[in-house]
mmCIF file with all atom_site columns, C-alpha atoms in Angstrom:
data_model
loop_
_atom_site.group_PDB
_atom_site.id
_atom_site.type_symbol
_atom_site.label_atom_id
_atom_site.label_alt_id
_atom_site.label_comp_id
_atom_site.label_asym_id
_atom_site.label_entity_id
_atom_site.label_seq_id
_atom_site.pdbx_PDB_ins_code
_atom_site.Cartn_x
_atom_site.Cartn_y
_atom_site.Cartn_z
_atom_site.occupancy
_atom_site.B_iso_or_equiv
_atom_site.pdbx_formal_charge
_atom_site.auth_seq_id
_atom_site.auth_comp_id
_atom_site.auth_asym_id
_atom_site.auth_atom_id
_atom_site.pdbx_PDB_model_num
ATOM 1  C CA . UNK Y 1 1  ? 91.826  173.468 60.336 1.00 0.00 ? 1  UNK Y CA 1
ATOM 2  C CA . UNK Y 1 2  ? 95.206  173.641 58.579 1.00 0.00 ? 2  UNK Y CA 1
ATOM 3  C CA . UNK Y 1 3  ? 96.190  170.445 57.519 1.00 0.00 ? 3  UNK Y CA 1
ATOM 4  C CA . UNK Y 1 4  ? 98.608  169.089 54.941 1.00 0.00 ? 4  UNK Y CA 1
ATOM 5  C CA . UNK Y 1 5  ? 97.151  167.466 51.787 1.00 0.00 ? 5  UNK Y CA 1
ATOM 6  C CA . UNK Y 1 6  ? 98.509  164.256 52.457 1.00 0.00 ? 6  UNK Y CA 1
ATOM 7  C CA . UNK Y 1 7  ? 96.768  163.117 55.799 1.00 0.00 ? 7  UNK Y CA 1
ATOM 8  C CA . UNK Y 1 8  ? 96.565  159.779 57.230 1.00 0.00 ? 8  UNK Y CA 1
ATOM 9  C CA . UNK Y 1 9  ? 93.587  161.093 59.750 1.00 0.00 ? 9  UNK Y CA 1
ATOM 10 C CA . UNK Y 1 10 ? 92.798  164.696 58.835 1.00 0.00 ? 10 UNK Y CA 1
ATOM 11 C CA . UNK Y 1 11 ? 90.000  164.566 56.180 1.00 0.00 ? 11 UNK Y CA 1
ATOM 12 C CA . UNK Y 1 12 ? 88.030  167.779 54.828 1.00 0.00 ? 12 UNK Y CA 1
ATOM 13 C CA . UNK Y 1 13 ? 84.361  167.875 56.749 1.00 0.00 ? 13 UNK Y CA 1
ATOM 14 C CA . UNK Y 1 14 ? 81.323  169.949 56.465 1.00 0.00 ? 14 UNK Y CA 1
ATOM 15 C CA . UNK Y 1 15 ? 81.613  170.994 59.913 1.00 0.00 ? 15 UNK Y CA 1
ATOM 16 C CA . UNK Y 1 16 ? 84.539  173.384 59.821 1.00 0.00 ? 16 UNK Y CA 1
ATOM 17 C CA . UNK Y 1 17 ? 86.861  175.195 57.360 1.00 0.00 ? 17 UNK Y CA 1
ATOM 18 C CA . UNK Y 1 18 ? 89.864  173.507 55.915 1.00 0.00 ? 18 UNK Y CA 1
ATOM 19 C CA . UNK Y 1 19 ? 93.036  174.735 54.450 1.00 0.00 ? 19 UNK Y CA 1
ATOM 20 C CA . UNK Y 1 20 ? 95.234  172.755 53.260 1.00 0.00 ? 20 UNK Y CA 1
ATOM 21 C CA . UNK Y 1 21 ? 98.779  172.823 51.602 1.00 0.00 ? 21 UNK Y CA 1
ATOM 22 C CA . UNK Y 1 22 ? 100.267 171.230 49.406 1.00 0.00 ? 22 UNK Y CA 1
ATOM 23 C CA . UNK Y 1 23 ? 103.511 168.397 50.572 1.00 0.00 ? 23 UNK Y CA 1
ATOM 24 C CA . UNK Y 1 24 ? 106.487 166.498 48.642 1.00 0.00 ? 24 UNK Y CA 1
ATOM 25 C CA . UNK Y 1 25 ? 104.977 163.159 49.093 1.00 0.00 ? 25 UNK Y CA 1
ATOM 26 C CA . UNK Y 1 26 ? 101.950 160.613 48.603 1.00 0.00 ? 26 UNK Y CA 1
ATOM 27 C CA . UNK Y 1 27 ? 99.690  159.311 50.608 1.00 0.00 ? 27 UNK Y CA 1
ATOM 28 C CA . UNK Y 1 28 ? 100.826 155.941 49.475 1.00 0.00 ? 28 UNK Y CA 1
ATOM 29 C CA . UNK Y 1 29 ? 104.555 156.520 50.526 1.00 0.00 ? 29 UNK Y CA 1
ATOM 30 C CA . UNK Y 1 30 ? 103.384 157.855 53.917 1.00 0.00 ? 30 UNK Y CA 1
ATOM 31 C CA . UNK Y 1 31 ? 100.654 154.818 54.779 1.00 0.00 ? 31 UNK Y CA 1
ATOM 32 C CA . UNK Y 1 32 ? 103.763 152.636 53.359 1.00 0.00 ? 32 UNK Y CA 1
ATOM 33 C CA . UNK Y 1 33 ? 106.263 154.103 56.091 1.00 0.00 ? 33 UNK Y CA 1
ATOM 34 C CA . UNK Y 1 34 ? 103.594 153.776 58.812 1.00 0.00 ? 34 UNK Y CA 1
ATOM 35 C CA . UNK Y 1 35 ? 102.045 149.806 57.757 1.00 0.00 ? 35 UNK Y CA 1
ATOM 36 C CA . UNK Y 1 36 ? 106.260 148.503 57.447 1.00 0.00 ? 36 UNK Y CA 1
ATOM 37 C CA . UNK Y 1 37 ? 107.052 150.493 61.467 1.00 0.00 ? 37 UNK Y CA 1
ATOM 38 C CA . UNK Y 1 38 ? 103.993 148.686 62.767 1.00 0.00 ? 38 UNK Y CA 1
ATOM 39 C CA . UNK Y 1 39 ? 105.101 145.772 60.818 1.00 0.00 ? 39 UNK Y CA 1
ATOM 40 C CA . UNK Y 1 40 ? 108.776 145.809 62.449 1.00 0.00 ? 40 UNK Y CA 1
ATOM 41 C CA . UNK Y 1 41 ? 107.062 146.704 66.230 1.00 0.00 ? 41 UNK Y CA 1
ATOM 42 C CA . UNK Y 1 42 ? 106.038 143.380 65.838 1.00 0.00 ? 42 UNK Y CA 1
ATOM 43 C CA . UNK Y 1 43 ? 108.831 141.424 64.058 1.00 0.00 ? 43 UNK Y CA 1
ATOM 44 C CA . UNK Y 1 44 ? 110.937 138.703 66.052 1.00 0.00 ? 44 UNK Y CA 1
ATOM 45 C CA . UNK Y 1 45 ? 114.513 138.521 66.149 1.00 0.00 ? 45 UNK Y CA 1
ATOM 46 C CA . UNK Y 1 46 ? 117.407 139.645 67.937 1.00 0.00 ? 46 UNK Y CA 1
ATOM 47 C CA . UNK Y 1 47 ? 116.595 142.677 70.369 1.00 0.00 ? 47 UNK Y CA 1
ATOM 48 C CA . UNK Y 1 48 ? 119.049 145.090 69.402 1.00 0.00 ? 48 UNK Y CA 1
ATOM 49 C CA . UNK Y 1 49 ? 118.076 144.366 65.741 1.00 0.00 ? 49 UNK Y CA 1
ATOM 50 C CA . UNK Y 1 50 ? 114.719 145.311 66.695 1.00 0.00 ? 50 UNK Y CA 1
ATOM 51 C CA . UNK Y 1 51 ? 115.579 148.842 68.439 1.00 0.00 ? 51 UNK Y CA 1
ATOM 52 C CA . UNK Y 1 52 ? 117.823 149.360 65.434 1.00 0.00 ? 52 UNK Y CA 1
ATOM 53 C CA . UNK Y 1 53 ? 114.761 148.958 62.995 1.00 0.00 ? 53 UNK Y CA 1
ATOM 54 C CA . UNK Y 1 54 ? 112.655 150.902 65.298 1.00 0.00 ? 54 UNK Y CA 1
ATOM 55 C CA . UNK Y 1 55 ? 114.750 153.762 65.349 1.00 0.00 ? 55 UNK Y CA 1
ATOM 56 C CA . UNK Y 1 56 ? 115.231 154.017 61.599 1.00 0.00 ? 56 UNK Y CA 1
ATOM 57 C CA . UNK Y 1 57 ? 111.365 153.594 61.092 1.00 0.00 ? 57 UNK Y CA 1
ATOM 58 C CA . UNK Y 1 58 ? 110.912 156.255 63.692 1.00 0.00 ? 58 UNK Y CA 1
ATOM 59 C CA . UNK Y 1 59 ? 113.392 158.740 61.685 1.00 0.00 ? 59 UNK Y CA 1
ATOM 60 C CA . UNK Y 1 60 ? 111.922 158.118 58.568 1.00 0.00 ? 60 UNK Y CA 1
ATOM 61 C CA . UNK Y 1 61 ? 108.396 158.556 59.519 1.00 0.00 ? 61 UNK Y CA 1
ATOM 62 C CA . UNK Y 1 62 ? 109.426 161.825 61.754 1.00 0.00 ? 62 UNK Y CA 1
ATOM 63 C CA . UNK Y 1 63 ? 110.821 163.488 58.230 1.00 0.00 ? 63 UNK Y CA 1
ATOM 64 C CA . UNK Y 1 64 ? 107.414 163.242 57.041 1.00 0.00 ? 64 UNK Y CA 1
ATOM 65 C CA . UNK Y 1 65 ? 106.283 165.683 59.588 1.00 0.00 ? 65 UNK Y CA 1
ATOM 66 C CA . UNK Y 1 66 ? 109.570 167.578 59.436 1.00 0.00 ? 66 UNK Y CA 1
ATOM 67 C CA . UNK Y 1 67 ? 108.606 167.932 55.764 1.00 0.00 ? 67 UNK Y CA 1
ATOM 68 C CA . UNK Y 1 68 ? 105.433 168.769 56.419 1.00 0.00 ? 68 UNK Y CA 1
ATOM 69 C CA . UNK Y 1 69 ? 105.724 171.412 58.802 1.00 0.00 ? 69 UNK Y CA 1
ATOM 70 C CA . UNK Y 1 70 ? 108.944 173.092 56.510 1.00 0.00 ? 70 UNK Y CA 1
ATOM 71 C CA . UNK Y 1 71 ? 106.316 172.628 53.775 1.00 0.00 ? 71 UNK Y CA 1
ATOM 72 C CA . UNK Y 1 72 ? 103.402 175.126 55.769 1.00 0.00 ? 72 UNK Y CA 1
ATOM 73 C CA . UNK Y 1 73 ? 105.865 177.289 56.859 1.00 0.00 ? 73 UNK Y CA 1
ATOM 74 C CA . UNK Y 1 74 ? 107.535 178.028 53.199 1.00 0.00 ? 74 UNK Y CA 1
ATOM 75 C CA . UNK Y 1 75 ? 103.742 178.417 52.479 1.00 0.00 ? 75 UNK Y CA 1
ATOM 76 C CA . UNK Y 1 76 ? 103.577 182.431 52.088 1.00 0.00 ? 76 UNK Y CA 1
ATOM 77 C CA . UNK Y 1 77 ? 100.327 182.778 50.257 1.00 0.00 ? 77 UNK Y CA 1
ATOM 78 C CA . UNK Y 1 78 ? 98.488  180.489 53.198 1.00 0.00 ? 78 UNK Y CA 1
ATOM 79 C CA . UNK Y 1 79 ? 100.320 182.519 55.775 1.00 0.00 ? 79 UNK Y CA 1
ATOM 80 C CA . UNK Y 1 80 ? 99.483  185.491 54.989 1.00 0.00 ? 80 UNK Y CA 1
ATOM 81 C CA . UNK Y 1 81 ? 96.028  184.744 54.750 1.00 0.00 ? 81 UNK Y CA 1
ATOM 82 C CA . UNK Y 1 82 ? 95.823  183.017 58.172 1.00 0.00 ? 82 UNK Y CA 1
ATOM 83 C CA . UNK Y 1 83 ? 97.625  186.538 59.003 1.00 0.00 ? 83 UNK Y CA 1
ATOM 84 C CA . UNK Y 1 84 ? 95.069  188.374 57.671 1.00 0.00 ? 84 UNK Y CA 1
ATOM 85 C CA . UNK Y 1 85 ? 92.112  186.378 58.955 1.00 0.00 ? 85 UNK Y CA 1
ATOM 86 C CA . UNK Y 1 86 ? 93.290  186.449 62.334 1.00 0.00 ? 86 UNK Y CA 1
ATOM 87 C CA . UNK Y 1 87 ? 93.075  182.828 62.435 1.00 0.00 ? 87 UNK Y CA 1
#
Protein backbone atom coordinates (compact mmCIF):
# COMPACT_ATOMS: atom_id res chain seq x y z
CA UNK A 1 0.00 0.00 0.00
CA UNK A 2 1.26 3.51 -0.78
CA UNK A 3 -0.13 5.83 1.46
CA UNK A 4 0.76 9.32 2.63
CA UNK A 5 2.10 9.73 6.20
CA UNK A 6 -0.60 11.75 7.29
CA UNK A 7 -3.76 9.42 7.02
CA UNK A 8 -7.04 9.85 8.54
CA UNK A 9 -7.90 5.91 7.70
CA UNK A 10 -4.77 4.34 6.21
CA UNK A 11 -2.75 2.90 9.16
CA UNK A 12 0.50 0.59 8.75
CA UNK A 13 -0.69 -3.33 9.40
CA UNK A 14 1.06 -6.57 9.67
CA UNK A 15 -0.83 -7.90 6.89
CA UNK A 16 0.69 -6.13 3.92
CA UNK A 17 3.61 -3.83 2.96
CA UNK A 18 3.41 -0.13 3.43
CA UNK A 19 5.17 2.74 1.88
CA UNK A 20 4.62 5.75 2.79
CA UNK A 21 5.73 9.41 1.94
CA UNK A 22 6.22 12.03 3.51
CA UNK A 23 3.31 15.39 3.15
CA UNK A 24 3.33 19.31 4.04
CA UNK A 25 0.85 18.96 6.75
CA UNK A 26 -0.33 17.35 10.20
CA UNK A 27 -2.58 15.11 11.05
CA UNK A 28 -4.04 17.64 13.37
CA UNK A 29 -4.62 20.31 10.57
CA UNK A 30 -6.20 17.62 8.34
CA UNK A 31 -8.73 15.96 11.22
CA UNK A 32 -9.28 19.91 11.94
CA UNK A 33 -10.46 20.61 8.21
CA UNK A 34 -12.57 17.42 8.20
CA UNK A 35 -14.35 17.79 12.19
CA UNK A 36 -15.20 22.01 11.17
CA UNK A 37 -16.90 20.58 7.19
CA UNK A 38 -18.92 18.06 9.16
CA UNK A 39 -19.47 20.70 11.66
CA UNK A 40 -20.84 23.30 8.91
CA UNK A 41 -22.97 20.15 7.03
CA UNK A 42 -24.84 20.52 9.96
CA UNK A 43 -24.96 24.25 10.90
CA UNK A 44 -28.36 26.28 10.55
CA UNK A 45 -28.73 29.42 8.87
CA UNK A 46 -29.46 30.92 5.70
CA UNK A 47 -29.21 28.32 2.71
CA UNK A 48 -27.00 29.99 0.44
CA UNK A 49 -24.71 30.70 3.46
CA UNK A 50 -24.62 27.12 3.94
CA UNK A 51 -23.61 26.05 0.19
CA UNK A 52 -21.14 28.91 0.44
CA UNK A 53 -19.44 27.26 3.58
CA UNK A 54 -19.76 23.94 2.02
CA UNK A 55 -17.99 24.78 -0.94
CA UNK A 56 -15.06 26.47 0.77
CA UNK A 57 -14.77 23.42 3.23
CA UNK A 58 -14.91 21.20 0.22
CA UNK A 59 -11.88 23.24 -1.52
CA UNK A 60 -9.91 23.29 1.37
CA UNK A 61 -10.15 19.74 2.27
CA UNK A 62 -9.68 18.73 -1.67
CA UNK A 63 -6.02 20.65 -1.48
CA UNK A 64 -5.13 18.19 1.03
CA UNK A 65 -5.35 15.47 -1.48
CA UNK A 66 -4.13 17.75 -4.27
CA UNK A 67 -1.12 18.11 -1.96
CA UNK A 68 -0.89 14.83 -1.33
CA UNK A 69 -0.92 13.34 -4.58
CA UNK A 70 1.75 16.40 -5.98
CA UNK A 71 3.61 15.25 -2.84
CA UNK A 72 3.93 11.16 -4.20
CA UNK A 73 4.44 12.18 -7.46
CA UNK A 74 7.57 14.70 -6.71
CA UNK A 75 8.55 11.53 -4.71
CA UNK A 76 11.53 10.17 -7.08
CA UNK A 77 13.28 7.89 -4.68
CA UNK A 78 9.66 6.00 -3.92
CA UNK A 79 9.00 5.98 -7.62
CA UNK A 80 11.61 4.54 -8.74
CA UNK A 81 11.46 1.87 -6.42
CA UNK A 82 7.77 1.04 -7.09
CA UNK A 83 9.41 1.13 -10.79
CA UNK A 84 11.75 -1.24 -10.01
CA UNK A 85 9.61 -3.60 -7.95
CA UNK A 86 7.09 -3.81 -10.48
CA UNK A 87 4.61 -2.82 -8.02
Amino acid sequence: VVAPEVSLHIKPSKDFVMKMYPVPFTYEEMKKEFNAFFHVSFEEGPFLTRVFKLFEGMKRITNFWISSCEHLLKNHELIKYLEESKF
